[in-house]
């Protein structure tokens, strides 16, 4: 599948965003376009080390917060790197968001596509065909017949491919 931004390189990064209406939107980007848009973060250290360093940092005026359900404290989490129960996510939510943002550069999830999974590739194929059908209809409606022919050819590749 080609990058939805440059339409030249193979897409390797799947960006999933929630729009203002709460609807999930997916973008398939190549690594270069994803990096340009700030979706890829260069990691200088292994992620476990960055996470560990971020947990050890003491925030000024930091109050001790304890989960009402299991009794796990923020200090316990910082020491062990594990939460005690699902309610901890509510108790420490704001701090966890800040931590993830500091470690990843964003709280937005950006995942890479698994190339080896046959099932995953079928899902991507369906999503891409659906997108191409909409794009084809739009091109025909706007009387952009050359563009429509290219889209039709792209659809055939997906429909007849392995």
JSON list of C-alpha atoms in Angstrom, two decimals:
[
{"chain": "A", "resi": 1, "resn": "UNK", "atom": "CA", "xyz": [0.00, 0.00, 0.00]},
{"chain": "A", "resi": 2, "resn": "UNK", "atom": "CA", "xyz": [1.36, 3.42, -0.91]},
{"chain": "A", "resi": 3, "resn": "UNK", "atom": "CA", "xyz": [1.80, 6.26, 1.56]},
{"chain": "A", "resi": 4, "resn": "UNK", "atom": "CA", "xyz": [-1.37, 8.36, 1.73]},
{"chain": "A", "resi": 5, "resn": "UNK", "atom": "CA", "xyz": [0.69, 11.54, 1.94]},
{"chain": "A", "resi": 6, "resn": "UNK", "atom": "CA", "xyz": [3.41, 11.33, -0.76]},
{"chain": "A", "resi": 7, "resn": "UNK", "atom": "CA", "xyz": [1.83, 8.49, -2.81]},
{"chain": "A", "resi": 8, "resn": "UNK", "atom": "CA", "xyz": [5.36, 7.30, -3.71]},
{"chain": "A", "resi": 9, "resn": "UNK", "atom": "CA", "xyz": [6.77, 5.12, -0.95]},
{"chain": "A", "resi": 10, "resn": "UNK", "atom": "CA", "xyz": [5.35, 1.96, 0.61]},
{"chain": "A", "resi": 11, "resn": "UNK", "atom": "CA", "xyz": [3.44, 2.69, 3.81]},
{"chain": "A", "resi": 12, "resn": "UNK", "atom": "CA", "xyz": [5.08, 1.30, 6.93]},
{"chain": "A", "resi": 13, "resn": "UNK", "atom": "CA", "xyz": [3.45, 3.32, 9.69]},
{"chain": "A", "resi": 14, "resn": "UNK", "atom": "CA", "xyz": [-0.19, 3.25, 10.69]},
{"chain": "A", "resi": 15, "resn": "UNK", "atom": "CA", "xyz": [-1.37, 6.38, 12.51]},
{"chain": "A", "resi": 16, "resn": "UNK", "atom": "CA", "xyz": [-4.68, 6.08, 14.32]},
{"chain": "A", "resi": 17, "resn": "UNK", "atom": "CA", "xyz": [-6.33, 9.29, 15.51]},
{"chain": "A", "resi": 18, "resn": "UNK", "atom": "CA", "xyz": [-9.67, 10.12, 17.08]},
{"chain": "A", "resi": 19, "resn": "UNK", "atom": "CA", "xyz": [-11.30, 13.14, 15.43]},
{"chain": "A", "resi": 20, "resn": "UNK", "atom": "CA", "xyz": [-13.44, 15.71, 17.25]},
{"chain": "A", "resi": 21, "resn": "UNK", "atom": "CA", "xyz": [-16.58, 13.61, 16.64]},
{"chain": "A", "resi": 22, "resn": "UNK", "atom": "CA", "xyz": [-14.94, 10.63, 18.37]},
{"chain": "A", "resi": 23, "resn": "UNK", "atom": "CA", "xyz": [-14.47, 8.67, 15.12]},
{"chain": "A", "resi": 24, "resn": "UNK", "atom": "CA", "xyz": [-11.26, 6.69, 14.59]},
{"chain": "A", "resi": 25, "resn": "UNK", "atom": "CA", "xyz": [-9.33, 7.70, 11.49]},
{"chain": "A", "resi": 26, "resn": "UNK", "atom": "CA", "xyz": [-6.38, 5.75, 10.10]},
{"chain": "A", "resi": 27, "resn": "UNK", "atom": "CA", "xyz": [-3.55, 7.09, 7.97]},
{"chain": "A", "resi": 28, "resn": "UNK", "atom": "CA", "xyz": [-1.03, 4.86, 6.22]},
{"chain": "A", "resi": 29, "resn": "UNK", "atom": "CA", "xyz": [2.29, 6.67, 5.90]},
{"chain": "A", "resi": 30, "resn": "UNK", "atom": "CA", "xyz": [5.84, 5.88, 4.85]},
{"chain": "A", "resi": 31, "resn": "UNK", "atom": "CA", "xyz": [8.53, 6.42, 7.48]},
{"chain": "A", "resi": 32, "resn": "UNK", "atom": "CA", "xyz": [9.72, 9.66, 5.85]},
{"chain": "A", "resi": 33, "resn": "UNK", "atom": "CA", "xyz": [6.25, 11.28, 5.89]},
{"chain": "A", "resi": 34, "resn": "UNK", "atom": "CA", "xyz": [5.55, 9.99, 9.40]},
{"chain": "A", "resi": 35, "resn": "UNK", "atom": "CA", "xyz": [8.82, 11.53, 10.61]},
{"chain": "A", "resi": 36, "resn": "UNK", "atom": "CA", "xyz": [8.03, 14.84, 8.85]},
{"chain": "A", "resi": 37, "resn": "UNK", "atom": "CA", "xyz": [4.66, 14.99, 10.60]},
{"chain": "A", "resi": 38, "resn": "UNK", "atom": "CA", "xyz": [6.26, 14.23, 13.98]},
{"chain": "A", "resi": 39, "resn": "UNK", "atom": "CA", "xyz": [4.76, 10.76, 14.42]},
{"chain": "A", "resi": 40, "resn": "UNK", "atom": "CA", "xyz": [8.12, 9.01, 14.75]},
{"chain": "A", "resi": 41, "resn": "UNK", "atom": "CA", "xyz": [10.37, 9.73, 17.70]},
{"chain": "A", "resi": 42, "resn": "UNK", "atom": "CA", "xyz": [14.06, 8.95, 17.48]},
{"chain": "A", "resi": 43, "resn": "UNK", "atom": "CA", "xyz": [15.08, 6.89, 20.48]},
{"chain": "A", "resi": 44, "resn": "UNK", "atom": "CA", "xyz": [18.56, 7.59, 21.77]},
{"chain": "A", "resi": 45, "resn": "UNK", "atom": "CA", "xyz": [18.29, 5.01, 24.56]},
{"chain": "A", "resi": 46, "resn": "UNK", "atom": "CA", "xyz": [16.37, 1.75, 24.84]},
{"chain": "A", "resi": 47, "resn": "UNK", "atom": "CA", "xyz": [12.76, 2.47, 25.78]},
{"chain": "A", "resi": 48, "resn": "UNK", "atom": "CA", "xyz": [13.00, 0.55, 29.06]},
{"chain": "A", "resi": 49, "resn": "UNK", "atom": "CA", "xyz": [15.88, 2.76, 30.16]},
{"chain": "A", "resi": 50, "resn": "UNK", "atom": "CA", "xyz": [14.07, 5.97, 29.19]},
{"chain": "A", "resi": 51, "resn": "UNK", "atom": "CA", "xyz": [10.94, 4.82, 31.03]},
{"chain": "A", "resi": 52, "resn": "UNK", "atom": "CA", "xyz": [12.98, 3.90, 34.11]},
{"chain": "A", "resi": 53, "resn": "UNK", "atom": "CA", "xyz": [14.77, 7.29, 34.12]},
{"chain": "A", "resi": 54, "resn": "UNK", "atom": "CA", "xyz": [11.48, 9.16, 33.74]},
{"chain": "A", "resi": 55, "resn": "UNK", "atom": "CA", "xyz": [9.93, 7.25, 36.64]},
{"chain": "A", "resi": 56, "resn": "UNK", "atom": "CA", "xyz": [12.87, 8.07, 38.92]},
{"chain": "A", "resi": 57, "resn": "UNK", "atom": "CA", "xyz": [12.56, 11.81, 38.36]},
{"chain": "A", "resi": 58, "resn": "UNK", "atom": "CA", "xyz": [10.94, 13.51, 41.34]},
{"chain": "A", "resi": 59, "resn": "UNK", "atom": "CA", "xyz": [8.47, 16.21, 40.45]},
{"chain": "A", "resi": 60, "resn": "UNK", "atom": "CA", "xyz": [8.60, 19.29, 42.69]},
{"chain": "A", "resi": 61, "resn": "UNK", "atom": "CA", "xyz": [5.75, 19.42, 45.16]},
{"chain": "A", "resi": 62, "resn": "UNK", "atom": "CA", "xyz": [4.67, 15.91, 44.17]},
{"chain": "A", "resi": 63, "resn": "UNK", "atom": "CA", "xyz": [2.04, 14.58, 46.56]},
{"chain": "A", "resi": 64, "resn": "UNK", "atom": "CA", "xyz": [1.77, 10.88, 47.30]},
{"chain": "A", "resi": 65, "resn": "UNK", "atom": "CA", "xyz": [-1.25, 9.46, 45.51]},
{"chain": "A", "resi": 66, "resn": "UNK", "atom": "CA", "xyz": [-2.67, 6.07, 46.48]},
{"chain": "A", "resi": 67, "resn": "UNK", "atom": "CA", "xyz": [-5.09, 3.90, 44.52]},
{"chain": "A", "resi": 68, "resn": "UNK", "atom": "CA", "xyz": [-8.37, 3.62, 46.46]},
{"chain": "A", "resi": 69, "resn": "UNK", "atom": "CA", "xyz": [-8.95, 0.11, 45.17]},
{"chain": "A", "resi": 70, "resn": "UNK", "atom": "CA", "xyz": [-5.69, -1.76, 45.81]},
{"chain": "A", "resi": 71, "resn": "UNK", "atom": "CA", "xyz": [-3.60, 0.65, 47.89]},
{"chain": "A", "resi": 72, "resn": "UNK", "atom": "CA", "xyz": [-0.73, 0.92, 45.41]},
{"chain": "A", "resi": 73, "resn": "UNK", "atom": "CA", "xyz": [1.02, 4.27, 45.73]},
{"chain": "A", "resi": 74, "resn": "UNK", "atom": "CA", "xyz": [2.67, 6.32, 42.99]},
{"chain": "A", "resi": 75, "resn": "UNK", "atom": "CA", "xyz": [5.99, 5.61, 44.74]},
{"chain": "A", "resi": 76, "resn": "UNK", "atom": "CA", "xyz": [5.26, 1.86, 44.55]},
{"chain": "A", "resi": 77, "resn": "UNK", "atom": "CA", "xyz": [4.62, 2.21, 40.82]},
{"chain": "A", "resi": 78, "resn": "UNK", "atom": "CA", "xyz": [7.81, 4.22, 40.33]},
{"chain": "A", "resi": 79, "resn": "UNK", "atom": "CA", "xyz": [9.79, 1.57, 42.23]},
{"chain": "A", "resi": 80, "resn": "UNK", "atom": "CA", "xyz": [8.31, -1.54, 40.60]},
{"chain": "A", "resi": 81, "resn": "UNK", "atom": "CA", "xyz": [7.23, -0.16, 37.23]},
{"chain": "A", "resi": 82, "resn": "UNK", "atom": "CA", "xyz": [3.89, -1.95, 37.62]},
{"chain": "A", "resi": 83, "resn": "UNK", "atom": "CA", "xyz": [0.42, -0.85, 38.61]},
{"chain": "A", "resi": 84, "resn": "UNK", "atom": "CA", "xyz": [-1.53, -2.83, 41.17]},
{"chain": "A", "resi": 85, "resn": "UNK", "atom": "CA", "xyz": [-4.92, -3.02, 39.44]},
{"chain": "A", "resi": 86, "resn": "UNK", "atom": "CA", "xyz": [-7.03, -1.52, 36.66]},
{"chain": "A", "resi": 87, "resn": "UNK", "atom": "CA", "xyz": [-8.29, 1.24, 39.00]},
{"chain": "A", "resi": 88, "resn": "UNK", "atom": "CA", "xyz": [-4.69, 2.52, 39.26]},
{"chain": "A", "resi": 89, "resn": "UNK", "atom": "CA", "xyz": [-5.09, 3.93, 35.75]},
{"chain": "A", "resi": 90, "resn": "UNK", "atom": "CA", "xyz": [-7.84, 6.22, 37.08]},
{"chain": "A", "resi": 91, "resn": "UNK", "atom": "CA", "xyz": [-5.95, 7.12, 40.25]},
{"chain": "A", "resi": 92, "resn": "UNK", "atom": "CA", "xyz": [-2.69, 7.94, 38.46]},
{"chain": "A", "resi": 93, "resn": "UNK", "atom": "CA", "xyz": [-4.17, 8.91, 35.08]},
{"chain": "A", "resi": 94, "resn": "UNK", "atom": "CA", "xyz": [-2.79, 12.43, 34.82]},
{"chain": "A", "resi": 95, "resn": "UNK", "atom": "CA", "xyz": [0.69, 11.38, 35.98]},
{"chain": "A", "resi": 96, "resn": "UNK", "atom": "CA", "xyz": [0.72, 8.38, 33.63]},
{"chain": "A", "resi": 97, "resn": "UNK", "atom": "CA", "xyz": [-0.20, 10.66, 30.71]},
{"chain": "A", "resi": 98, "resn": "UNK", "atom": "CA", "xyz": [2.64, 13.04, 31.57]},
{"chain": "A", "resi": 99, "resn": "UNK", "atom": "CA", "xyz": [5.03, 10.11, 31.87]},
{"chain": "A", "resi": 100, "resn": "UNK", "atom": "CA", "xyz": [4.01, 8.62, 28.51]},
{"chain": "A", "resi": 101, "resn": "UNK", "atom": "CA", "xyz": [4.22, 12.03, 26.86]},
{"chain": "A", "resi": 102, "resn": "UNK", "atom": "CA", "xyz": [7.72, 12.53, 28.25]},
{"chain": "A", "resi": 103, "resn": "UNK", "atom": "CA", "xyz": [8.89, 9.06, 27.22]},
{"chain": "A", "resi": 104, "resn": "UNK", "atom": "CA", "xyz": [7.26, 8.90, 23.76]},
{"chain": "A", "resi": 105, "resn": "UNK", "atom": "CA", "xyz": [7.00, 12.57, 22.91]},
{"chain": "A", "resi": 106, "resn": "UNK", "atom": "CA", "xyz": [3.21, 12.20, 22.63]},
{"chain": "A", "resi": 107, "resn": "UNK", "atom": "CA", "xyz": [0.26, 10.36, 24.14]},
{"chain": "A", "resi": 108, "resn": "UNK", "atom": "CA", "xyz": [-0.98, 9.50, 20.65]},
{"chain": "A", "resi": 109, "resn": "UNK", "atom": "CA", "xyz": [-0.41, 5.88, 19.64]},
{"chain": "A", "resi": 110, "resn": "UNK", "atom": "CA", "xyz": [1.50, 5.34, 16.42]},
{"chain": "A", "resi": 111, "resn": "UNK", "atom": "CA", "xyz": [2.02, 1.72, 15.48]},
{"chain": "A", "resi": 112, "resn": "UNK", "atom": "CA", "xyz": [3.96, 0.06, 12.74]},
{"chain": "A", "resi": 113, "resn": "UNK", "atom": "CA", "xyz": [2.32, -2.51, 10.54]},
{"chain": "A", "resi": 114, "resn": "UNK", "atom": "CA", "xyz": [3.27, -6.15, 11.10]},
{"chain": "A", "resi": 115, "resn": "UNK", "atom": "CA", "xyz": [4.45, -7.39, 7.72]},
{"chain": "A", "resi": 116, "resn": "UNK", "atom": "CA", "xyz": [4.41, -11.10, 8.50]},
{"chain": "A", "resi": 117, "resn": "UNK", "atom": "CA", "xyz": [0.79, -11.41, 9.56]},
{"chain": "A", "resi": 118, "resn": "UNK", "atom": "CA", "xyz": [-1.42, -12.71, 6.75]},
{"chain": "A", "resi": 119, "resn": "UNK", "atom": "CA", "xyz": [-4.55, -11.80, 8.67]},
{"chain": "A", "resi": 120, "resn": "UNK", "atom": "CA", "xyz": [-3.33, -8.24, 9.23]},
{"chain": "A", "resi": 121, "resn": "UNK", "atom": "CA", "xyz": [-2.52, -7.82, 5.56]},
{"chain": "A", "resi": 122, "resn": "UNK", "atom": "CA", "xyz": [-6.06, -8.92, 4.62]},
{"chain": "A", "resi": 123, "resn": "UNK", "atom": "CA", "xyz": [-7.53, -6.27, 6.92]},
{"chain": "A", "resi": 124, "resn": "UNK", "atom": "CA", "xyz": [-5.27, -3.61, 5.42]},
{"chain": "A", "resi": 125, "resn": "UNK", "atom": "CA", "xyz": [-6.23, -4.80, 1.95]},
{"chain": "A", "resi": 126, "resn": "UNK", "atom": "CA", "xyz": [-9.94, -4.37, 2.77]},
{"chain": "A", "resi": 127, "resn": "UNK", "atom": "CA", "xyz": [-9.38, -0.94, 4.29]},
{"chain": "A", "resi": 128, "resn": "UNK", "atom": "CA", "xyz": [-7.32, 0.20, 1.31]},
{"chain": "A", "resi": 129, "resn": "UNK", "atom": "CA", "xyz": [-9.88, -1.09, -1.21]},
{"chain": "A", "resi": 130, "resn": "UNK", "atom": "CA", "xyz": [-12.65, 0.73, 0.65]},
{"chain": "A", "resi": 131, "resn": "UNK", "atom": "CA", "xyz": [-10.61, 3.94, 0.61]},
{"chain": "A", "resi": 132, "resn": "UNK", "atom": "CA", "xyz": [-9.82, 3.51, -3.10]},
{"chain": "A", "resi": 133, "resn": "UNK", "atom": "CA", "xyz": [-13.50, 2.94, -3.95]},
{"chain": "A", "resi": 134, "resn": "UNK", "atom": "CA", "xyz": [-14.42, 6.23, -2.27]},
{"chain": "A", "resi": 135, "resn": "UNK", "atom": "CA", "xyz": [-11.55, 8.00, -4.02]},
{"chain": "A", "resi": 136, "resn": "UNK", "atom": "CA", "xyz": [-12.63, 6.50, -7.37]},
{"chain": "A", "resi": 137, "resn": "UNK", "atom": "CA", "xyz": [-16.22, 7.67, -6.91]},
{"chain": "A", "resi": 138, "resn": "UNK", "atom": "CA", "xyz": [-14.98, 11.15, -6.02]},
{"chain": "A", "resi": 139, "resn": "UNK", "atom": "CA", "xyz": [-12.68, 11.27, -9.08]},
{"chain": "A", "resi": 140, "resn": "UNK", "atom": "CA", "xyz": [-15.50, 10.18, -11.40]},
{"chain": "A", "resi": 141, "resn": "UNK", "atom": "CA", "xyz": [-17.90, 12.69, -9.85]},
{"chain": "A", "resi": 142, "resn": "UNK", "atom": "CA", "xyz": [-15.32, 15.46, -10.38]},
{"chain": "A", "resi": 143, "resn": "UNK", "atom": "CA", "xyz": [-14.69, 14.19, -13.93]},
{"chain": "A", "resi": 144, "resn": "UNK", "atom": "CA", "xyz": [-11.01, 13.48, -13.24]},
{"chain": "A", "resi": 145, "resn": "UNK", "atom": "CA", "xyz": [-10.91, 10.46, -15.52]},
{"chain": "A", "resi": 146, "resn": "UNK", "atom": "CA", "xyz": [-7.11, 10.03, -15.65]},
{"chain": "A", "resi": 147, "resn": "UNK", "atom": "CA", "xyz": [-6.99, 9.96, -11.87]},
{"chain": "A", "resi": 148, "resn": "UNK", "atom": "CA", "xyz": [-9.93, 7.54, -11.86]},
{"chain": "A", "resi": 149, "resn": "UNK", "atom": "CA", "xyz": [-8.05, 5.22, -14.23]},
{"chain": "A", "resi": 150, "resn": "UNK", "atom": "CA", "xyz": [-4.98, 5.22, -11.94]},
{"chain": "A", "resi": 151, "resn": "UNK", "atom": "CA", "xyz": [-7.18, 4.46, -8.94]},
{"chain": "A", "resi": 152, "resn": "UNK", "atom": "CA", "xyz": [-8.94, 1.66, -10.86]},
{"chain": "A", "resi": 153, "resn": "UNK", "atom": "CA", "xyz": [-5.53, 0.16, -11.70]},
{"chain": "A", "resi": 154, "resn": "UNK", "atom": "CA", "xyz": [-4.48, 0.37, -8.04]},
{"chain": "A", "resi": 155, "resn": "UNK", "atom": "CA", "xyz": [-7.70, -1.39, -7.04]},
{"chain": "A", "resi": 156, "resn": "UNK", "atom": "CA", "xyz": [-7.02, -4.20, -9.51]},
{"chain": "A", "resi": 157, "resn": "UNK", "atom": "CA", "xyz": [-3.58, -4.73, -7.95]},
{"chain": "A", "resi": 158, "resn": "UNK", "atom": "CA", "xyz": [-5.22, -5.23, -4.55]},
{"chain": "A", "resi": 159, "resn": "UNK", "atom": "CA", "xyz": [-8.05, -7.39, -5.87]},
{"chain": "A", "resi": 160, "resn": "UNK", "atom": "CA", "xyz": [-5.82, -9.63, -7.99]},
{"chain": "A", "resi": 161, "resn": "UNK", "atom": "CA", "xyz": [-2.77, -9.62, -5.70]},
{"chain": "A", "resi": 162, "resn": "UNK", "atom": "CA", "xyz": [-1.53, -12.51, -3.56]}
]
